[in-house]
Amino acid sequence: MFYPDVSDLSHAFLNHPFTQAILRTHPNTHALRPLLNIPSISWLSLVRAYLSEADVPQEIPQDIQQFITTIRTLQLPRPPIALNVLALPSEHGMSPKKSHEVARMATYTVHLVRANALPEHALRIVDVGAGQGYLTRALKSHLPHAHILALDADEQQTLGAQRWERRLLPHADPPIAHRTILISPGALLHTLDDWVGESDRPVPVVFVALHACGSLTPDVLRVFVASTTSPRAGWYPAAVVAVGCCYNLMNPSDFPLSSTHINNPHPLDLPTSAFHLAAQIPSTWLLPSSTSSPPTPHPAVALAVRKVTWRALLERALQTAAPAAPPSQPETQTLSSSSSPPQPNKPNKSKSATVPARWPRRPEMWAQDTSASSSSSASESSPTPTIQEPAPTTTTTGTGHTPSLLRLGRLRDSAYASWPTFLRVAGERMGVVFDDVFDDGVLDPHHRRRRCAEDDDDEEEEEEEEELKLELKLELKLERQLEVLHVLRCLVGPVVESVVLRDRVGWVREALALREGCRAGAGAGGGLEEVVVEGEGEEGGGRLCVELVNLFDQATGSGRNVAIVVAPVMPALP
């Protein structure tokens, strides 16, 4: 199905003062200085209104209703395509979510190869950011004669993938090839030229990338476009299936890419928080059985909302907290002193399968050119280059990062069992004691009822009780406002991701010289945005379709479920 361009409306919505205020105001900020007019209502009402236009609770103000309606209009639909999934060679080592993603992406890629009649013996498949090689092995099991290259930036991931192959595919012929490189467009092109080598007739190359982090997806698209418009000697780009993720780790120059967004008279001004929120999937927040009133949130969602809200209220409680000096500490820890916060540029021992896309490790952050060593393994490359320290910026607006919460760090889920428990654990971690009004369980309803019952008959404390009730009322109102603010921010996330995805598709259309009004034929099945462009060269020439395809089911936890697919022919699916 083709969806019309909504870029102007998306710009208007995301640049609207209310949306901007929502994106730029983290609950941590609002708790200290409540400047936004946020209603004190149930956050579940917002989710109900988001999931069903016919089920909008009356307590939601009209302007918030319109806000949610616009979100539903602008976000891409996300139901997964119908797919008869092929079996995996093994699910060992994979979570159910990973297994779901690998099986469906491998199945779709096999259908794509066959729909385009790509000869398996000549076919080359490049798995960009292959990690432990789950997708690589799935493709090899279904396309045993294809030549497959697995690329990753982490030598340990590569070694792990090779160990799996020796166990599961010991007789693969041809065997899976591996390269450990810092992936960039230039390095990827150079590696492919070296891997394919010379041939009498250019061979087809299919690019696959499962959750290509940050700028890795735009880089894969750049390689496809570059090798289409400037043909290579030994190979030609036959197709791309790329699922991106971690938009907050993109190089700022990778959004926007298309002229539709770049030349818009009202350019987007999105804070970093917007790209963090793009990972949210509020369509999965309610339990399936709770479609009728009252809605029941998924326990993990309820806990996540509580964590954000209570950590924001902690900032408020810290304003009247006093330093504690436990006997075990050699020095008194005050609110102004803290342990050193995590250093963002400190090397991380736990590497990702797509390390180069992570912001301290993107290609432009390396002081030396990596193209000379792009085809060599990490063990054979030159000494580790120096990572350039990024200049301080203010792009973290709306992320909620504060020195006090950096000191607090991550707590176990059990710390959020009750408000007094949370304050006790936080106080011990931060070396402070809290004011009585906070420490008496302001946000624990069972504790509040118990205390009020104990004090009902004490006339001498009647005045104190009234003050406490007022304080409780104000804090409960603020708690609800913080919940609503957090949920409203999350609801904007799908719109941000939709804008990014449409921008990438738009850029491919422009870069490959789309003929206006040309569409792909029917039968692709599940495409959200499809166009046709003129191909160049003899091999694979004719036309190219560009689609957004919902490969995964978000209900499995696969939030980033949309693949950008480029190919001459899209598979006809059931």
Coordinates of C-alpha atoms in Angstrom, one line a residue:
M1 CA 0.0 0.0 0.0
F2 CA 1.2 3.5 -0.8
Y3 CA 1.1 6.2 1.9
P4 CA 1.1 9.9 0.9
D5 CA 3.9 12.2 1.9
V6 CA 3.1 13.7 5.3
S7 CA 6.3 15.6 5.7
D8 CA 4.8 19.0 6.0
L9 CA 2.3 17.8 8.7
S10 CA 5.1 16.0 10.5
H11 CA 7.2 19.1 10.6
A12 CA 4.3 21.2 11.8
F13 CA 3.5 18.7 14.6
L14 CA 7.1 18.1 15.8
N15 CA 7.9 21.8 15.6
H16 CA 4.7 22.8 17.5
P17 CA 5.4 24.6 20.7
F18 CA 3.6 22.0 22.8
T19 CA 5.4 19.1 21.2
Q20 CA 8.7 20.8 21.5
A21 CA 8.0 21.5 25.2
I22 CA 7.1 17.9 25.8
L23 CA 10.3 16.6 24.0
R24 CA 12.5 19.1 25.8
T25 CA 11.1 18.7 29.3
H26 CA 12.1 15.5 31.0
P27 CA 10.2 14.5 34.2
N28 CA 13.4 15.1 36.2
T29 CA 13.2 18.8 35.1
H30 CA 9.4 19.1 35.6
A31 CA 9.7 17.7 39.1
L32 CA 11.9 20.6 40.2
R33 CA 10.3 23.3 38.2
P34 CA 6.8 22.5 36.9
L35 CA 6.4 24.9 34.0
L36 CA 4.2 22.9 31.7
N37 CA 0.4 22.7 32.1
I38 CA 0.2 18.9 32.5
P39 CA -3.2 17.4 33.5
S40 CA -3.3 15.3 36.6
I41 CA -5.0 12.2 35.1
S42 CA -4.4 8.5 34.8
W43 CA -1.6 7.8 32.3
L44 CA -3.6 4.6 31.3
S45 CA -6.3 6.9 29.9
L46 CA -3.7 8.3 27.4
V47 CA -2.7 4.8 26.3
R48 CA -6.3 3.8 25.8
A49 CA -6.9 6.9 23.7
Y50 CA -3.8 6.2 21.7
L51 CA -4.8 2.6 20.9
S52 CA -8.4 3.3 20.0
E53 CA -10.0 6.4 18.6
A54 CA -13.3 5.0 19.8
D55 CA -12.2 4.6 23.4
V56 CA -11.2 8.1 24.6
P57 CA -11.7 8.7 28.3
Q58 CA -13.6 11.9 29.1
E59 CA -11.0 13.0 31.6
I60 CA -8.5 13.7 28.8
P61 CA -8.5 17.5 27.9
Q62 CA -9.5 18.3 24.3
D63 CA -6.1 19.6 23.4
I64 CA -4.4 16.4 24.6
Q65 CA -7.0 14.4 22.6
Q66 CA -6.1 16.3 19.5
F67 CA -2.4 15.7 20.2
I68 CA -3.0 12.0 20.4
T69 CA -5.1 11.9 17.2
T70 CA -2.4 13.7 15.3
I71 CA 0.1 11.1 16.5
R72 CA -2.1 8.3 15.2
T73 CA -2.3 10.1 11.8
L74 CA 1.4 10.6 11.4
Q75 CA 2.9 7.3 12.6
L76 CA 3.4 4.5 10.2
P77 CA 1.2 1.4 10.7
R78 CA 3.3 -1.4 12.3
P79 CA 1.4 -4.7 11.9
P80 CA 3.8 -7.4 10.6
I81 CA 3.5 -8.8 7.1
A82 CA 2.1 -12.4 6.6
L83 CA 5.0 -14.8 6.2
N84 CA 5.3 -18.6 6.2
V85 CA 8.5 -18.7 8.3
L86 CA 11.2 -21.1 7.4
A87 CA 12.8 -23.2 10.2
L88 CA 16.1 -22.1 11.7
P89 CA 19.1 -24.5 11.7
S90 CA 19.3 -23.9 15.5
E91 CA 17.7 -21.6 18.1
H92 CA 20.4 -22.3 20.6
G93 CA 21.8 -19.1 22.2
M94 CA 18.9 -17.0 21.0
S95 CA 16.2 -15.4 23.0
P96 CA 12.6 -15.8 21.7
K97 CA 12.8 -12.2 20.4
K98 CA 16.0 -12.9 18.5
S99 CA 14.8 -16.1 17.1
H100 CA 11.6 -14.4 15.9
E101 CA 13.7 -11.7 14.1
V102 CA 16.3 -14.0 12.6
A103 CA 13.7 -16.5 11.3
R104 CA 11.5 -13.8 9.7
M105 CA 14.3 -11.8 8.2
A106 CA 16.0 -14.9 6.8
T107 CA 12.7 -16.1 5.3
Y108 CA 12.0 -12.7 3.7
T109 CA 15.5 -12.5 2.3
V110 CA 15.2 -16.0 0.7
H111 CA 11.8 -14.9 -0.9
L112 CA 13.5 -11.8 -2.2
V113 CA 16.3 -13.7 -3.7
R114 CA 14.0 -16.1 -5.5
A115 CA 11.6 -13.3 -6.6
N116 CA 14.5 -11.6 -8.4
A117 CA 15.7 -14.9 -9.9
L118 CA 19.2 -14.4 -8.5
P119 CA 21.4 -17.4 -9.3
E120 CA 22.4 -19.0 -6.0
H121 CA 25.8 -20.2 -7.1
A122 CA 26.8 -16.7 -8.2
L123 CA 25.0 -14.9 -5.3
R124 CA 26.9 -12.9 -2.8
I125 CA 25.2 -11.9 0.5
V126 CA 26.8 -9.5 2.9
D127 CA 25.6 -9.5 6.5
V128 CA 26.6 -6.1 7.9
G129 CA 27.0 -6.1 11.7
A130 CA 26.7 -9.8 11.8
G131 CA 27.5 -10.2 15.5
Q132 CA 27.4 -13.9 16.6
G133 CA 26.2 -14.8 13.1
Y134 CA 22.6 -15.9 13.8
L135 CA 21.2 -14.4 10.6
T136 CA 24.3 -15.4 8.6
R137 CA 23.8 -19.1 9.5
A138 CA 20.1 -19.0 8.9
L139 CA 20.7 -17.6 5.4
K140 CA 23.4 -20.2 4.7
S141 CA 21.1 -23.0 5.7
H142 CA 18.4 -21.9 3.2
L143 CA 20.8 -20.8 0.5
P144 CA 23.6 -23.3 0.9
H145 CA 25.4 -22.5 -2.4
A146 CA 25.5 -18.8 -1.9
H147 CA 28.7 -17.0 -0.9
I148 CA 28.1 -15.1 2.4
L149 CA 30.4 -12.6 4.0
A150 CA 29.8 -11.7 7.7
L151 CA 31.1 -8.3 8.8
D152 CA 31.5 -7.0 12.3
A153 CA 33.6 -4.5 14.1
D154 CA 34.3 -6.7 17.1
E155 CA 36.8 -9.5 16.7
Q156 CA 35.3 -11.4 19.7
Q157 CA 31.9 -11.4 18.0
T158 CA 33.6 -12.8 14.8
L159 CA 35.4 -15.5 16.7
G160 CA 32.1 -16.4 18.5
A161 CA 30.3 -16.7 15.1
Q162 CA 33.0 -18.9 13.8
R163 CA 32.8 -21.2 16.8
W164 CA 29.0 -21.6 16.1
E165 CA 29.7 -22.4 12.5
R166 CA 32.1 -25.1 13.3
R167 CA 29.4 -26.8 15.5
L168 CA 26.3 -26.2 13.3
L169 CA 27.6 -25.9 9.7
P170 CA 30.8 -27.9 9.6
H171 CA 30.4 -28.9 6.0
A172 CA 29.3 -25.6 4.5
D173 CA 30.5 -25.2 0.9
P174 CA 31.4 -22.5 0.2
P175 CA 32.1 -21.7 3.9
I176 CA 31.0 -18.4 5.4
A177 CA 33.7 -15.7 5.1
H178 CA 34.4 -13.2 7.9
R179 CA 36.0 -9.8 8.1
T180 CA 36.4 -7.7 11.2
I181 CA 36.4 -4.0 10.1
L182 CA 35.3 -0.6 11.3
I183 CA 32.3 -0.3 8.9
S184 CA 32.0 2.9 6.9
P185 CA 30.9 3.3 3.2
G186 CA 34.4 3.5 1.9
A187 CA 35.6 0.5 4.0
L188 CA 32.5 -1.5 2.9
L189 CA 33.1 -0.9 -0.8
H190 CA 36.8 -1.7 -0.5
T191 CA 36.0 -4.9 1.4
L192 CA 33.5 -6.1 -1.1
D193 CA 35.8 -5.4 -4.1
D194 CA 38.5 -7.4 -2.3
W195 CA 36.2 -10.3 -1.4
V196 CA 34.5 -10.6 -4.7
G197 CA 37.6 -10.1 -6.8
E198 CA 37.6 -10.2 -10.5
S199 CA 35.1 -12.1 -12.6
D200 CA 34.0 -12.4 -16.2
R201 CA 30.5 -11.2 -15.4
P202 CA 29.5 -9.1 -12.4
V203 CA 27.9 -11.1 -9.6
P204 CA 24.8 -10.0 -7.6
V205 CA 25.3 -8.8 -4.1
V206 CA 22.5 -8.6 -1.5
F207 CA 23.1 -6.5 1.6
V208 CA 21.4 -7.6 4.9
A209 CA 21.6 -5.7 8.2
L210 CA 19.6 -6.8 11.2
H211 CA 19.3 -3.8 13.7
A212 CA 22.1 -1.8 12.1
C213 CA 22.8 0.6 14.9
G214 CA 22.9 4.4 14.5
S215 CA 24.5 5.5 11.2
L216 CA 25.1 2.0 10.0
T217 CA 21.8 1.8 8.1
P218 CA 22.4 5.0 6.2
D219 CA 25.9 3.9 5.4
V220 CA 24.6 0.6 3.9
L221 CA 22.1 2.6 1.8
R222 CA 25.0 4.9 0.7
V223 CA 27.0 1.9 -0.5
F224 CA 24.0 0.5 -2.4
V225 CA 23.4 3.9 -4.1
A226 CA 27.1 4.4 -4.9
S227 CA 27.5 1.0 -6.5
T228 CA 24.3 1.5 -8.5
T229 CA 25.2 4.9 -9.9
S230 CA 28.9 4.0 -10.3
P231 CA 29.1 0.3 -11.2
R232 CA 31.9 -1.8 -9.7
A233 CA 34.0 -4.1 -11.8
G234 CA 33.2 -7.5 -10.2
W235 CA 29.7 -7.1 -8.7
Y236 CA 26.5 -5.1 -8.7
P237 CA 24.0 -4.3 -5.9
A238 CA 21.0 -6.6 -6.3
A239 CA 19.0 -5.8 -3.1
V240 CA 19.0 -4.4 0.4
V241 CA 17.1 -5.6 3.5
A242 CA 18.1 -3.3 6.4
V243 CA 16.5 -2.9 9.8
G244 CA 17.9 0.1 11.7
C245 CA 17.9 0.9 15.4
C246 CA 19.4 3.3 18.0
Y247 CA 18.5 6.5 16.2
N248 CA 20.0 8.5 19.1
L249 CA 23.5 7.2 18.0
M250 CA 23.2 8.5 14.5
N251 CA 25.7 11.0 13.2
P252 CA 23.9 14.3 13.2
S253 CA 24.6 14.6 9.5
D254 CA 22.5 11.4 8.9
F255 CA 19.2 13.1 9.6
P256 CA 17.6 14.6 7.6
L257 CA 19.0 13.2 4.4
S258 CA 16.2 13.8 1.8
S259 CA 15.6 17.2 0.2
T260 CA 12.0 16.9 1.3
H261 CA 13.1 17.5 4.9
I262 CA 16.3 19.5 4.3
N263 CA 14.5 22.1 2.1
N264 CA 11.3 22.3 4.1
P265 CA 10.6 25.9 5.0
H266 CA 10.1 24.9 8.6
P267 CA 13.1 22.6 9.3
L268 CA 12.9 20.1 12.1
D269 CA 14.5 21.1 15.4
L270 CA 14.6 17.9 17.4
P271 CA 16.5 17.5 20.7
T272 CA 18.5 14.3 21.4
S273 CA 15.6 13.1 23.6
A274 CA 13.4 12.8 20.5
F275 CA 15.7 10.1 19.0
H276 CA 15.8 8.3 22.4
L277 CA 12.0 8.3 22.5
A278 CA 11.8 6.8 19.0
A279 CA 12.6 3.4 20.5
Q280 CA 9.2 3.4 22.4
I281 CA 6.5 1.0 21.4
P282 CA 3.4 2.2 23.3
S283 CA 1.1 0.0 21.1
T284 CA 2.3 -3.0 23.2
W285 CA 1.9 -1.5 26.7
L286 CA -1.5 -3.0 27.6
L287 CA -2.1 -6.7 28.2
P288 CA -4.1 -8.3 25.4
S289 CA -7.0 -9.1 27.7
S290 CA -7.4 -5.5 28.8
T291 CA -9.0 -4.1 25.6
S292 CA -12.1 -3.3 27.6
S293 CA -12.3 -1.0 30.6
P294 CA -10.4 -0.9 32.9
P295 CA -7.1 -1.3 31.0
T296 CA -4.3 -3.3 32.5
P297 CA -0.8 -2.3 31.7
H298 CA 1.9 -4.9 31.2
P299 CA 3.8 -5.3 34.5
A300 CA 7.1 -4.3 32.9
V301 CA 5.5 -1.1 31.6
A302 CA 4.0 -0.2 34.9
L303 CA 7.4 -0.7 36.6
A304 CA 9.1 1.4 33.9
V305 CA 6.7 4.3 34.4
R306 CA 7.1 4.1 38.2
K307 CA 10.9 4.2 37.8
V308 CA 10.9 7.3 35.7
T309 CA 8.4 9.0 38.0
W310 CA 10.0 8.1 41.3
R311 CA 13.5 9.0 40.1
A312 CA 12.1 12.4 39.0
L313 CA 10.5 12.9 42.5
L314 CA 13.8 11.9 44.0
E315 CA 15.3 15.0 42.5
R316 CA 12.7 17.0 44.4
A317 CA 13.3 15.1 47.6
L318 CA 17.1 15.8 47.3
Q319 CA 16.5 19.5 47.7
T320 CA 15.8 19.0 51.4
A321 CA 17.9 16.0 52.0
A322 CA 20.7 16.1 54.5
P323 CA 24.1 14.5 54.1
A324 CA 24.7 11.3 56.0
A325 CA 28.1 10.1 57.3
P326 CA 28.0 6.3 57.8
P327 CA 30.7 5.1 60.1
S328 CA 32.1 2.9 57.4
Q329 CA 33.0 5.9 55.2
P330 CA 36.3 7.5 55.9
E331 CA 35.0 10.9 54.7
T332 CA 31.7 12.6 55.0
Q333 CA 29.9 12.6 51.7
T334 CA 27.9 15.7 51.0
L335 CA 25.4 16.6 48.3
S336 CA 28.0 18.6 46.5
S337 CA 30.5 15.8 46.4
S338 CA 30.0 12.7 44.4
S339 CA 31.8 9.8 42.9
S340 CA 33.0 10.4 39.3
P341 CA 30.2 9.9 36.8
P342 CA 30.6 7.4 34.1
Q343 CA 33.0 8.6 31.4
P344 CA 31.3 8.3 28.0
N345 CA 34.5 8.0 26.1
K346 CA 36.0 5.3 28.3
P347 CA 36.5 2.1 26.3
N348 CA 33.6 -0.3 26.9
K349 CA 34.7 -3.9 27.5
S350 CA 31.2 -5.1 26.4
K351 CA 31.2 -4.4 22.7
S352 CA 28.2 -4.3 20.3
A353 CA 27.8 -6.2 17.1
T354 CA 27.6 -2.8 15.5
V355 CA 30.3 -1.0 17.4
P356 CA 31.1 1.6 14.7
A357 CA 27.7 3.1 14.8
R358 CA 28.0 3.9 18.5
W359 CA 28.7 7.5 19.0
P360 CA 32.3 7.3 20.4
R361 CA 33.3 4.8 17.7
R362 CA 31.8 6.1 14.5
P363 CA 34.3 6.4 11.6
E364 CA 34.4 10.2 11.7
M365 CA 35.5 10.0 15.4
W366 CA 38.7 8.2 14.6
A367 CA 41.7 10.4 14.2
Q368 CA 43.2 8.4 11.3
D369 CA 41.8 7.1 8.1
T370 CA 40.6 3.6 8.4
S371 CA 40.3 2.8 4.7
A372 CA 43.8 1.4 4.5
S373 CA 43.1 -1.3 7.0
S374 CA 39.4 -1.9 6.2
S375 CA 39.9 -5.4 4.8
S376 CA 42.2 -6.6 7.5
S377 CA 41.2 -8.2 10.7
A378 CA 41.4 -6.4 14.0
S379 CA 44.4 -8.5 15.0
E380 CA 46.3 -7.5 11.9
S381 CA 45.4 -3.8 11.9
S382 CA 47.5 -0.9 13.0
P383 CA 47.5 0.2 16.6
T384 CA 44.2 1.5 17.9
P385 CA 43.8 5.1 16.7
T386 CA 43.0 7.9 19.1
I387 CA 39.3 8.7 19.5
Q388 CA 38.7 12.4 19.2
E389 CA 36.9 13.9 22.2
P390 CA 33.6 15.4 20.9
A391 CA 33.1 19.1 21.7
P392 CA 30.7 19.8 24.5
T393 CA 27.2 20.5 23.1
T394 CA 23.7 21.1 24.5
T395 CA 22.1 18.4 22.4
T396 CA 21.2 16.3 25.4
T397 CA 18.2 18.6 26.1
G398 CA 15.3 16.5 27.4
T399 CA 17.2 13.4 28.3
G400 CA 17.0 13.9 32.0
H401 CA 20.7 13.5 32.7
T402 CA 21.6 15.1 36.1
P403 CA 24.6 14.7 38.3
S404 CA 22.5 13.4 41.2
L405 CA 20.9 10.6 39.1
L406 CA 24.3 9.7 37.6
R407 CA 25.4 9.2 41.2
L408 CA 22.4 7.1 41.9
G409 CA 23.0 4.8 38.9
R410 CA 20.8 1.8 38.1
L411 CA 18.9 0.1 40.9
R412 CA 17.4 -3.3 41.1
D413 CA 13.7 -3.6 40.4
S414 CA 13.1 -4.6 44.0
A415 CA 14.2 -1.1 45.0
Y416 CA 10.9 0.2 43.5
A417 CA 8.7 -2.1 45.6
S418 CA 7.5 0.9 47.7
W419 CA 8.4 4.5 48.0
P420 CA 10.0 4.1 51.5
T421 CA 12.1 1.2 50.1
F422 CA 13.1 3.3 47.1
L423 CA 14.1 6.3 49.4
R424 CA 16.1 4.0 51.7
V425 CA 18.0 2.4 48.9
A426 CA 18.6 5.7 47.1
G427 CA 19.7 7.3 50.4
E428 CA 22.2 4.5 51.1
R429 CA 23.6 4.7 47.6
M430 CA 23.9 8.5 47.6
G431 CA 24.8 9.0 51.3
V432 CA 21.9 11.2 52.3
V433 CA 18.9 11.1 54.6
F434 CA 15.5 12.5 53.4
D435 CA 13.1 15.0 55.0
D436 CA 10.3 13.4 57.0
V437 CA 7.6 14.4 54.6
F438 CA 9.3 12.4 51.9
D439 CA 10.6 9.6 54.1
D440 CA 7.1 8.9 55.6
G441 CA 5.9 7.3 52.4
V442 CA 4.3 10.1 50.6
L443 CA 3.8 8.0 47.5
D444 CA 3.0 4.7 49.2
P445 CA -0.9 4.5 49.5
H446 CA -0.8 1.7 52.0
H447 CA 1.6 3.6 54.2
R448 CA -0.4 6.8 53.9
R449 CA -3.7 5.1 55.0
R450 CA -1.9 3.5 57.9
R451 CA -0.4 6.7 59.1
C452 CA -3.6 8.7 58.8
A453 CA -5.5 6.0 60.7
E454 CA -3.0 6.1 63.5
D455 CA -3.3 9.9 63.8
D456 CA -7.1 10.2 63.5
D457 CA -7.7 10.3 67.2
D458 CA -4.8 12.5 68.2
E459 CA -6.2 16.0 68.5
E460 CA -2.9 17.5 69.4
E461 CA -1.5 16.6 66.0
E462 CA -4.6 17.8 64.0
E463 CA -2.9 20.8 62.6
E464 CA 0.1 18.8 61.6
E465 CA -2.2 16.2 60.0
E466 CA -3.9 18.9 57.8
E467 CA -0.5 20.1 56.6
L468 CA 0.5 16.5 55.8
K469 CA -2.7 15.9 53.9
L470 CA -2.1 19.1 51.8
E471 CA 1.4 18.0 51.2
L472 CA 0.2 14.5 50.2
K473 CA -2.3 16.0 47.8
L474 CA 0.3 18.2 46.1
E475 CA 2.8 15.3 45.8
L476 CA 0.2 12.9 44.4
K477 CA -0.9 15.5 41.9
L478 CA 2.8 16.0 40.9
E479 CA 3.3 12.2 40.7
R480 CA 0.4 11.9 38.2
Q481 CA 1.6 14.9 36.2
L482 CA 5.0 13.3 35.9
E483 CA 3.5 10.0 34.7
V484 CA 1.4 11.8 32.1
L485 CA 4.4 13.8 30.9
H486 CA 6.5 10.7 30.5
V487 CA 3.7 8.9 28.6
L488 CA 3.1 11.8 26.3
R489 CA 6.8 11.9 25.4
C490 CA 6.7 8.2 24.7
L491 CA 3.7 8.6 22.4
V492 CA 5.6 11.0 20.2
G493 CA 8.3 8.4 19.7
P494 CA 6.6 6.5 16.9
V495 CA 6.2 9.7 15.0
V496 CA 9.9 10.5 15.2
E497 CA 10.8 7.0 14.0
S498 CA 8.3 7.3 11.1
V499 CA 9.9 10.6 10.0
V500 CA 13.4 9.0 10.1
L501 CA 12.3 6.0 8.1
R502 CA 10.4 8.1 5.5
D503 CA 13.4 10.4 5.2
R504 CA 15.7 7.5 4.4
V505 CA 13.3 6.1 1.8
G506 CA 13.0 9.6 0.3
W507 CA 16.7 9.9 0.1
V508 CA 17.0 6.6 -1.8
R509 CA 14.3 7.8 -4.2
E510 CA 16.2 11.0 -4.9
A511 CA 19.7 9.4 -5.1
L512 CA 18.5 6.9 -7.6
A513 CA 16.6 9.4 -9.7
L514 CA 13.0 8.4 -9.2
R515 CA 10.7 8.9 -12.1
E516 CA 7.7 10.8 -10.7
G517 CA 4.5 8.7 -10.5
C518 CA 6.1 5.4 -11.2
R519 CA 4.9 2.6 -8.8
A520 CA 5.9 -1.0 -8.1
G521 CA 3.5 -3.7 -9.3
A522 CA 1.0 -5.3 -7.0
G523 CA 1.7 -8.3 -5.0
A524 CA 4.6 -7.1 -2.9
G525 CA 2.6 -7.6 0.2
G526 CA 3.1 -5.5 3.3
G527 CA 5.0 -2.6 1.8
L528 CA 4.3 0.7 3.6
E529 CA 6.0 3.0 1.1
E530 CA 6.8 1.9 -2.4
V531 CA 8.3 3.6 -5.4
V532 CA 10.1 2.6 -8.6
V533 CA 13.3 4.1 -9.9
E534 CA 15.2 3.5 -13.1
G535 CA 18.2 1.2 -12.6
E536 CA 21.5 1.6 -14.5
G537 CA 23.8 -0.9 -16.1
E538 CA 23.0 -4.2 -17.8
E539 CA 23.1 -6.3 -14.6
G540 CA 19.9 -6.0 -12.6
G541 CA 18.8 -3.1 -14.7
G542 CA 15.2 -2.0 -15.3
R543 CA 13.6 -0.8 -12.2
L544 CA 14.1 -0.7 -8.5
C545 CA 11.4 -0.8 -5.8
V546 CA 11.9 0.9 -2.5
E547 CA 9.7 -0.3 0.3
L548 CA 9.3 -0.1 4.1
V549 CA 8.3 -3.6 5.2
N550 CA 7.1 -4.6 8.6
L551 CA 9.2 -7.7 9.1
F552 CA 8.7 -8.3 12.8
D553 CA 5.8 -8.4 15.3
Q554 CA 6.3 -5.7 17.9
A555 CA 4.3 -7.7 20.4
T556 CA 7.4 -10.0 20.7
G557 CA 9.5 -7.1 21.9
S558 CA 10.9 -6.3 18.4
G559 CA 10.3 -2.6 18.5
R560 CA 12.4 -1.8 15.5
N561 CA 10.3 -3.9 13.1
V562 CA 10.6 -2.0 9.8
A563 CA 13.0 -3.0 7.1
I564 CA 14.1 -0.7 4.3
V565 CA 14.0 -3.0 1.2
V566 CA 15.4 -2.0 -2.2
A567 CA 15.2 -4.5 -5.1
P568 CA 14.0 -4.7 -8.7
V569 CA 11.1 -7.0 -7.7
M570 CA 9.4 -7.4 -4.3
P571 CA 8.3 -10.9 -3.3
A572 CA 4.7 -11.9 -3.6
L573 CA 3.8 -13.0 -0.1
P574 CA 0.6 -14.7 1.3

